[in-house]
Coordinates of C-alpha atoms and ligand atoms in Angstrom, one line a residue:
M28 CA -18.1 22.6 7.9
N29 CA -18.7 21.7 11.5
V30 CA -15.8 20.5 13.6
F31 CA -17.1 18.3 16.3
P32 CA -15.3 18.1 19.7
E33 CA -13.0 15.3 20.5
L34 CA -14.6 12.7 22.6
S35 CA -13.7 13.1 26.3
P36 CA -16.3 11.4 28.6
S37 CA -16.2 12.4 32.3
L38 CA -14.7 10.0 34.8
R39 CA -17.9 8.9 36.7
T40 CA -18.5 6.8 39.7
I41 CA -21.2 4.5 38.4
M42 CA -23.4 3.1 41.1
T43 CA -26.4 2.0 39.0
P44 CA -27.6 -1.5 38.0
G45 CA -25.7 -1.1 34.7
P46 CA -23.8 -0.2 32.7
V47 CA -21.1 -0.1 35.4
E48 CA -17.5 0.9 35.5
V49 CA -15.1 -1.3 33.5
D50 CA -11.6 -2.5 34.6
P51 CA -9.0 -0.6 32.6
R52 CA -7.5 -4.0 31.5
V53 CA -10.8 -4.8 29.7
L54 CA -10.8 -1.4 28.0
R55 CA -7.2 -2.0 27.0
A56 CA -8.1 -5.4 25.6
M57 CA -10.8 -3.8 23.5
S58 CA -8.1 -1.6 21.7
Y59 CA -6.0 -4.5 20.6
P60 CA -5.5 -5.1 16.8
I61 CA -8.2 -6.8 14.8
L62 CA -7.9 -10.5 13.9
G63 CA -9.8 -12.2 11.1
Q64 CA -12.7 -14.3 12.3
F65 CA -11.2 -17.5 11.0
D66 CA -7.7 -16.8 12.1
P67 CA -6.6 -19.7 14.3
E68 CA -5.7 -17.2 17.1
F69 CA -9.2 -15.9 17.0
T70 CA -10.7 -19.4 17.0
N71 CA -8.6 -20.1 20.1
L72 CA -10.0 -17.0 21.7
M73 CA -13.6 -18.1 20.9
N74 CA -12.9 -21.6 22.4
N75 CA -11.4 -20.1 25.6
T76 CA -14.3 -17.7 26.0
M77 CA -16.7 -20.7 25.8
A78 CA -14.6 -22.6 28.4
M79 CA -14.7 -19.6 30.7
L80 CA -18.4 -19.1 30.2
R81 CA -19.1 -22.7 31.3
Q82 CA -17.3 -22.0 34.6
L83 CA -19.2 -18.8 35.1
F84 CA -22.5 -20.4 34.5
Q85 CA -21.5 -23.4 36.6
T86 CA -22.5 -25.8 33.9
S87 CA -21.1 -28.7 31.9
N88 CA -23.3 -27.7 28.9
Q89 CA -21.6 -27.9 25.5
W90 CA -23.2 -24.6 24.5
A91 CA -22.1 -21.5 26.3
Y92 CA -21.3 -18.6 24.0
P93 CA -22.2 -14.9 23.6
V94 CA -24.9 -13.6 21.4
D95 CA -23.9 -10.3 19.8
G96 CA -26.2 -7.5 21.0
T97 CA -27.2 -6.3 24.5
S98 CA -28.5 -8.7 27.1
R99 CA -32.0 -8.4 25.6
S100 CA -30.7 -10.0 22.4
G101 CA -29.8 -13.1 24.5
I102 CA -33.2 -13.2 26.0
E103 CA -34.8 -12.8 22.6
A104 CA -32.5 -15.4 21.0
V105 CA -33.4 -18.0 23.7
L106 CA -37.1 -17.4 23.7
T107 CA -37.3 -17.2 19.9
A108 CA -35.5 -20.5 19.7
L109 CA -37.5 -22.3 22.5
I110 CA -41.0 -21.0 21.7
E111 CA -43.0 -22.1 18.6
P112 CA -46.3 -20.4 17.8
G113 CA -49.0 -21.8 19.9
D114 CA -46.7 -23.1 22.7
R115 CA -47.9 -22.5 26.2
V116 CA -45.5 -20.4 28.3
L117 CA -45.7 -19.5 31.9
V118 CA -44.1 -16.3 33.1
P119 CA -44.1 -15.5 36.9
I120 CA -43.7 -11.7 37.2
Y121 CA -42.3 -9.8 40.2
G122 CA -40.9 -6.7 38.4
R123 CA -40.3 -5.0 35.1
F124 CA -38.1 -7.6 33.5
G125 CA -40.8 -10.3 33.9
H126 CA -43.0 -8.1 31.7
L127 CA -40.2 -8.1 29.1
L128 CA -40.2 -11.9 29.0
V129 CA -44.0 -11.8 28.5
E130 CA -43.7 -9.3 25.6
I131 CA -41.0 -11.3 23.8
A132 CA -42.9 -14.6 24.4
E133 CA -46.0 -13.1 22.9
R134 CA -44.1 -11.9 19.8
C135 CA -43.0 -15.5 19.4
G136 CA -46.7 -16.4 19.2
A137 CA -46.8 -18.1 22.6
E138 CA -50.0 -18.6 24.6
V139 CA -48.6 -16.8 27.6
S140 CA -50.0 -17.4 31.1
I141 CA -48.7 -15.1 33.9
I142 CA -48.8 -14.9 37.6
E143 CA -47.8 -11.8 39.4
T144 CA -46.7 -11.0 42.9
T145 CA -46.4 -7.6 44.6
W146 CA -43.3 -5.6 43.6
G147 CA -40.7 -5.8 46.4
E148 CA -41.4 -9.5 46.9
V149 CA -40.6 -12.7 45.1
F150 CA -42.6 -15.9 44.7
D151 CA -42.8 -18.7 47.2
P152 CA -41.4 -21.4 44.8
Q153 CA -44.4 -23.7 45.5
T154 CA -46.7 -21.0 44.1
V155 CA -44.9 -21.2 40.8
I156 CA -44.8 -25.0 40.9
D157 CA -48.5 -25.3 41.5
E158 CA -49.2 -22.9 38.7
M159 CA -46.9 -24.8 36.4
H160 CA -48.8 -28.0 37.1
K161 CA -52.1 -26.2 36.4
V162 CA -51.1 -24.5 33.2
K163 CA -48.9 -27.4 31.9
P164 CA -46.7 -25.1 29.8
H165 CA -43.9 -26.0 27.4
L166 CA -41.7 -23.5 29.0
V167 CA -41.4 -21.5 32.2
A168 CA -39.5 -18.3 31.8
M169 CA -38.4 -16.2 34.8
V170 CA -36.1 -13.6 36.1
H171 CA -33.4 -14.5 38.6
G172 CA -32.5 -11.0 39.8
E173 CA -35.0 -8.2 39.3
T174 CA -33.0 -5.0 38.9
S175 CA -36.2 -3.0 38.9
T176 CA -37.1 -3.9 42.5
G177 CA -33.8 -5.2 43.8
R178 CA -35.1 -8.8 44.6
V179 CA -33.7 -12.2 43.9
Q180 CA -35.9 -15.3 43.2
P181 CA -34.8 -18.7 44.5
L182 CA -34.9 -21.0 41.5
A183 CA -33.6 -24.5 42.5
D184 CA -37.0 -25.9 43.6
I185 CA -38.8 -24.5 40.6
G186 CA -36.1 -25.9 38.3
R187 CA -36.4 -29.3 39.8
A188 CA -40.1 -29.4 39.5
C189 CA -39.9 -28.2 35.8
R190 CA -37.5 -31.0 35.0
E191 CA -39.7 -33.6 36.7
A192 CA -42.6 -32.4 34.7
D193 CA -40.5 -32.2 31.5
V194 CA -41.1 -28.5 31.1
L195 CA -38.3 -26.3 29.8
F196 CA -37.0 -23.7 32.3
A197 CA -35.4 -20.5 31.0
V198 CA -33.9 -17.9 33.2
D199 CA -32.9 -14.2 32.8
A200 CA -29.7 -14.0 35.0
V201 CA -28.6 -10.8 33.3
A202 CA -28.2 -8.9 36.6
T203 CA -26.9 -11.7 38.7
I204 CA -24.3 -13.5 36.7
G205 CA -20.8 -12.8 38.1
G206 CA -22.1 -11.2 41.3
V207 CA -24.5 -13.7 42.9
P208 CA -24.4 -17.5 42.5
V209 CA -26.1 -18.8 39.3
E210 CA -25.9 -22.6 39.4
T211 CA -27.2 -23.5 35.9
D212 CA -26.9 -27.3 36.3
A213 CA -27.7 -27.7 40.0
W214 CA -30.9 -25.6 39.6
F215 CA -32.0 -27.6 36.5
I216 CA -32.0 -24.5 34.3
D217 CA -32.3 -25.5 30.6
A218 CA -31.4 -22.1 29.2
V219 CA -29.8 -19.1 30.9
I220 CA -29.0 -15.6 29.8
G221 CA -26.3 -13.4 31.3
G222 CA -25.4 -9.7 30.8
T223 CA -22.0 -8.2 30.3
Q224 CA -22.5 -4.6 31.5
K225 CA -23.6 -5.6 35.0
C226 CA -21.6 -7.9 37.4
I227 CA -19.3 -9.1 34.7
S228 CA -18.3 -5.4 34.1
V229 CA -17.6 -5.5 30.4
P230 CA -19.3 -2.8 28.2
S231 CA -22.8 -3.5 26.9
G232 CA -22.9 -5.3 23.6
M233 CA -22.9 -9.1 24.2
A234 CA -25.2 -11.5 25.9
P235 CA -23.5 -14.7 27.2
I236 CA -26.0 -17.6 27.1
S237 CA -25.9 -21.3 27.9
Y238 CA -28.3 -24.1 27.2
N239 CA -28.4 -27.9 27.6
E240 CA -29.3 -30.8 25.4
R241 CA -33.0 -30.5 26.3
A242 CA -33.1 -27.0 24.9
E243 CA -30.9 -28.0 21.9
R244 CA -33.4 -30.8 21.0
K245 CA -36.2 -28.3 20.7
I246 CA -33.9 -26.0 18.6
L247 CA -32.7 -28.7 16.3
S248 CA -36.2 -30.2 15.8
R249 CA -37.2 -26.9 14.3
K250 CA -34.2 -26.8 12.1
R251 CA -34.9 -30.3 10.8
V252 CA -38.3 -29.4 9.6
E253 CA -36.9 -26.4 7.7
R254 CA -34.2 -28.5 6.0
G255 CA -36.8 -31.0 4.9
L256 CA -38.9 -28.3 3.3
R257 CA -35.9 -26.7 1.6
S258 CA -35.0 -30.0 -0.1
G259 CA -38.5 -30.2 -1.4
Q260 CA -39.5 -33.2 0.6
Q261 CA -43.2 -33.6 1.3
E262 CA -42.6 -33.5 5.0
K263 CA -45.5 -32.8 7.3
V264 CA -44.9 -29.4 8.9
E265 CA -45.0 -30.0 12.6
G266 CA -42.7 -27.1 13.6
F267 CA -42.1 -23.5 12.8
R268 CA -38.6 -22.4 11.9
I269 CA -37.0 -19.8 14.1
Q270 CA -38.3 -16.5 12.8
S271 CA -35.1 -14.5 13.4
N272 CA -32.0 -15.0 11.2
Y273 CA -29.7 -12.9 13.4
L274 CA -30.8 -14.6 16.6
D275 CA -31.2 -18.1 15.2
L276 CA -29.5 -20.3 17.8
S277 CA -29.3 -23.3 15.5
Q278 CA -27.1 -21.2 13.2
L279 CA -25.2 -19.5 16.0
Q280 CA -24.2 -22.8 17.6
D281 CA -22.9 -23.9 14.2
Y282 CA -20.8 -20.8 14.1
W283 CA -19.5 -21.5 17.6
S284 CA -19.0 -25.2 16.9
P285 CA -15.7 -26.6 15.5
A286 CA -17.2 -26.4 12.0
R287 CA -17.3 -22.5 12.4
L288 CA -20.1 -22.3 9.8
N289 CA -20.2 -18.6 8.9
H290 CA -23.2 -16.7 10.2
H291 CA -22.4 -13.1 11.2
T292 CA -18.9 -11.6 11.6
E293 CA -18.0 -12.0 15.2
M294 CA -17.6 -8.7 17.2
T295 CA -13.8 -8.8 17.5
S296 CA -13.2 -6.1 20.0
M297 CA -16.2 -7.0 22.1
L298 CA -14.9 -10.5 22.3
Y299 CA -11.5 -9.3 23.4
G300 CA -13.3 -7.3 26.2
L301 CA -15.5 -10.3 27.2
H302 CA -12.5 -12.6 27.2
E303 CA -10.4 -10.3 29.4
G304 CA -13.4 -9.6 31.7
L305 CA -14.0 -13.3 32.2
R306 CA -10.4 -14.0 32.7
I307 CA -10.2 -11.3 35.5
L308 CA -13.5 -12.6 37.0
L309 CA -12.3 -16.2 37.2
A310 CA -8.9 -15.2 38.5
E311 CA -10.6 -13.5 41.4
G312 CA -12.7 -16.7 41.8
L313 CA -16.4 -17.0 41.9
E314 CA -16.7 -17.5 45.6
A315 CA -14.4 -14.6 46.4
R316 CA -16.4 -12.4 44.0
F317 CA -19.7 -13.3 45.5
A318 CA -18.2 -12.6 49.0
R319 CA -17.0 -9.2 47.8
H320 CA -20.4 -8.3 46.6
L321 CA -21.9 -9.2 49.9
L322 CA -19.3 -7.3 51.9
H323 CA -19.9 -4.0 50.0
E324 CA -23.7 -4.5 50.2
E325 CA -23.4 -4.9 54.0
A326 CA -21.4 -1.7 54.2
L327 CA -23.7 0.2 52.0
V328 CA -26.8 -1.0 53.8
A329 CA -25.3 -0.2 57.2
G330 CA -24.5 3.3 56.0
L331 CA -28.0 4.0 54.6
Q332 CA -29.6 2.6 57.8
A333 CA -27.4 4.8 60.0
M334 CA -28.6 7.7 57.8
E335 CA -32.1 6.6 58.7
L336 CA -33.0 6.1 55.1
P337 CA -35.7 3.4 54.7
L338 CA -34.8 0.6 52.3
Y339 CA -37.5 -0.6 49.9
G340 CA -38.7 -4.2 49.6
N341 CA -38.7 -7.4 51.6
P342 CA -35.2 -7.8 53.1
A343 CA -35.5 -11.6 53.0
C344 CA -35.2 -11.6 49.2
K345 CA -33.0 -8.6 48.7
L346 CA -30.7 -8.8 45.7
P347 CA -27.2 -8.2 47.0
V348 CA -26.1 -6.2 44.0
V349 CA -29.0 -3.7 44.0
T350 CA -30.1 -1.7 47.0
C351 CA -33.3 0.3 46.7
I352 CA -34.0 3.4 48.9
E353 CA -37.4 4.9 49.5
I354 CA -37.2 8.6 48.6
P355 CA -38.0 10.5 51.7
D356 CA -41.2 12.6 51.8
G357 CA -40.8 16.1 50.4
I358 CA -37.5 15.2 48.6
D359 CA -37.3 15.5 44.8
G360 CA -35.5 12.3 43.8
E361 CA -34.5 13.6 40.4
S362 CA -32.9 16.7 41.9
V363 CA -30.9 14.6 44.3
R364 CA -29.7 12.4 41.4
A365 CA -28.8 15.5 39.4
M366 CA -26.7 17.0 42.2
L367 CA -24.9 13.7 42.8
L368 CA -23.9 13.7 39.2
E369 CA -23.1 17.3 38.7
R370 CA -21.2 17.9 42.0
F371 CA -19.8 14.5 42.8
S372 CA -19.8 12.8 39.4
I373 CA -21.7 9.9 40.9
E374 CA -24.6 8.2 39.1
I375 CA -27.3 6.3 40.9
A376 CA -30.5 5.1 39.2
S377 CA -34.1 6.1 39.3
S378 CA -36.9 3.5 38.7
F379 CA -39.6 2.4 36.4
G380 CA -43.4 2.0 36.3
P381 CA -45.2 1.9 39.6
L382 CA -41.9 2.8 41.5
K383 CA -41.1 5.8 39.4
G384 CA -40.3 8.8 41.6
K385 CA -40.6 6.5 44.7
I386 CA -37.3 4.8 45.0
W387 CA -33.6 5.3 44.1
R388 CA -31.7 2.2 43.1
I389 CA -28.0 1.8 43.9
G390 CA -25.9 -0.8 42.1
T391 CA -22.9 -2.4 43.6
M392 CA -21.8 -4.5 40.7
G393 CA -18.5 -5.9 39.4
Y394 CA -15.8 -3.4 39.0
S395 CA -18.0 -0.6 40.6
C396 CA -18.5 -2.7 43.7
N397 CA -15.6 -1.5 45.9
R398 CA -15.0 0.4 49.2
K399 CA -14.0 3.6 47.5
N400 CA -17.3 3.8 45.7
V401 CA -19.4 2.9 48.7
L402 CA -17.8 5.4 51.0
H403 CA -17.7 8.1 48.3
L404 CA -21.4 7.6 47.6
L405 CA -22.5 7.6 51.3
G406 CA -20.6 10.8 52.0
A407 CA -21.9 12.5 48.8
L408 CA -25.5 11.4 49.4
E409 CA -25.4 12.7 52.9
A410 CA -24.1 16.1 51.7
V411 CA -26.7 16.3 48.9
L412 CA -29.6 15.3 51.2
L413 CA -28.5 17.9 53.7
R414 CA -28.4 20.4 50.9
H415 CA -32.0 19.4 50.0
G416 CA -33.1 20.2 53.6
L417 CA -33.4 16.6 54.9
K418 CA -32.6 16.2 58.6
L419 CA -30.3 13.2 59.1
P420 CA -27.6 12.2 61.6
A421 CA -24.6 13.9 60.0
G422 CA -21.5 11.7 59.7
A423 CA -23.3 8.5 60.7
G424 CA -23.5 6.9 57.3
V425 CA -19.8 6.8 56.5
Q426 CA -18.9 5.8 60.1
A427 CA -21.3 2.8 60.0
A428 CA -19.9 1.6 56.7
L429 CA -16.3 2.1 58.0
D430 CA -17.3 -0.1 61.0
V431 CA -18.4 -2.8 58.7
Y432 CA -15.1 -2.7 56.8
D433 CA -13.1 -2.6 60.1
K434 CA -15.0 -5.6 61.4
H435 CA -14.3 -7.6 58.3
E436 CA -10.7 -6.7 58.2
R437 CA -10.4 -7.9 61.8
I438 CA -12.0 -11.2 60.8
A439 CA -9.7 -11.5 57.8
Ligands
LIG530 C1 -30.4 -5.0 32.5 C2 -31.4 -6.1 32.4 C3 -31.9 -6.6 31.2 C4 -31.7 -5.9 29.9 O1 -30.3 -5.8 29.5 P1 -29.8 -4.9 28.3 O2 -28.4 -5.2 28.2 O3 -30.2 -3.5 28.5 O4 -30.5 -5.4 27.0 C5 -32.7 -7.7 31.2 N1 -33.0 -8.3 32.4 C6 -32.5 -7.9 33.5 C7 -32.9 -8.6 34.8 C8 -31.7 -6.8 33.6 O5 -31.3 -6.3 34.8

């Protein structure tokens, strides 16, 4: 009989756009004893998690709860709930995750219209608004922070225009929530999806979502039709029931409501982790947390620029939590990544689609976003690039980052 080795993962410095390092307090919370799903203690935990999610999403929505599954499950739950076959959906695409929205919307039977802009850029909001007036969709679905290109799309004007035109507005804020402001109510977002394993820094496995009454009306109208049919009434079918059982938001919200109608069995240990992660995040404070992400971005960027490494993309719309570097000519990007991992135990990310082999992506998210990691990475990257024969001003990267930290400490 085979005896498999005991699990002993290496201690990595993770500087990717997710999954990122996790606060030991979250890992500890995930090892606590199991509670039954209808135990009043567990109910209390669910309620507190919802209250914390409302603060995180900056919303007064009643509905703010996690969907069980990775962030993609939240996206799929929201789109599956808000799109009925034949609905018109507009998806503005500026990177890989825009294509994911299209793919899911198509599976929901939507008539999808897309507009695309060059990767490395975002949309002028007016372009999206004009297209929305032209297409007259039921729903506009769009990404807030594109991890594939390291860009962030301003959403407030688009949200306001959608609200004025009575169009639903759904946003993938998986990469930004907890690291960059996401103002659900102020930006008129009807449904928003977050991710745990990025700036919230909780392991992958849940997708916090929030939606308002406009979104809920759409969801419940579909449910009503189904109930009518079940009871054998001769009701005219004017809607389609949500095709997924697991991701049916009308059932999930009943489960998260005071009625606690059983749907699935809540992921006990994941919820402990999310609860602790949110508690830590809110104790730090949203504003302080956003400022921390900006500080380490500034230090990282200063270091990379001092090393004369060109950054990818339009700096005016740079996503603070993802920094993309153009791989210098003659350098094998994968070999550099492999040496960083093997020699320094640091992981940075490669890239997808048209950018494959062209850029590296460095994440500064959540618990991974700290001075130790930034300085460690800059020093290691310099050593690895020198080892690969690249000529660069030795020592300059770490010094430039230290200058940024010194400057901020003087200010503080
Ligand atoms: C990471 C990411 C996703 C997918 O998240 P999973 O947890 O892997 O399902 C979706 N959208 C964006 C913008 C992301 O960065």
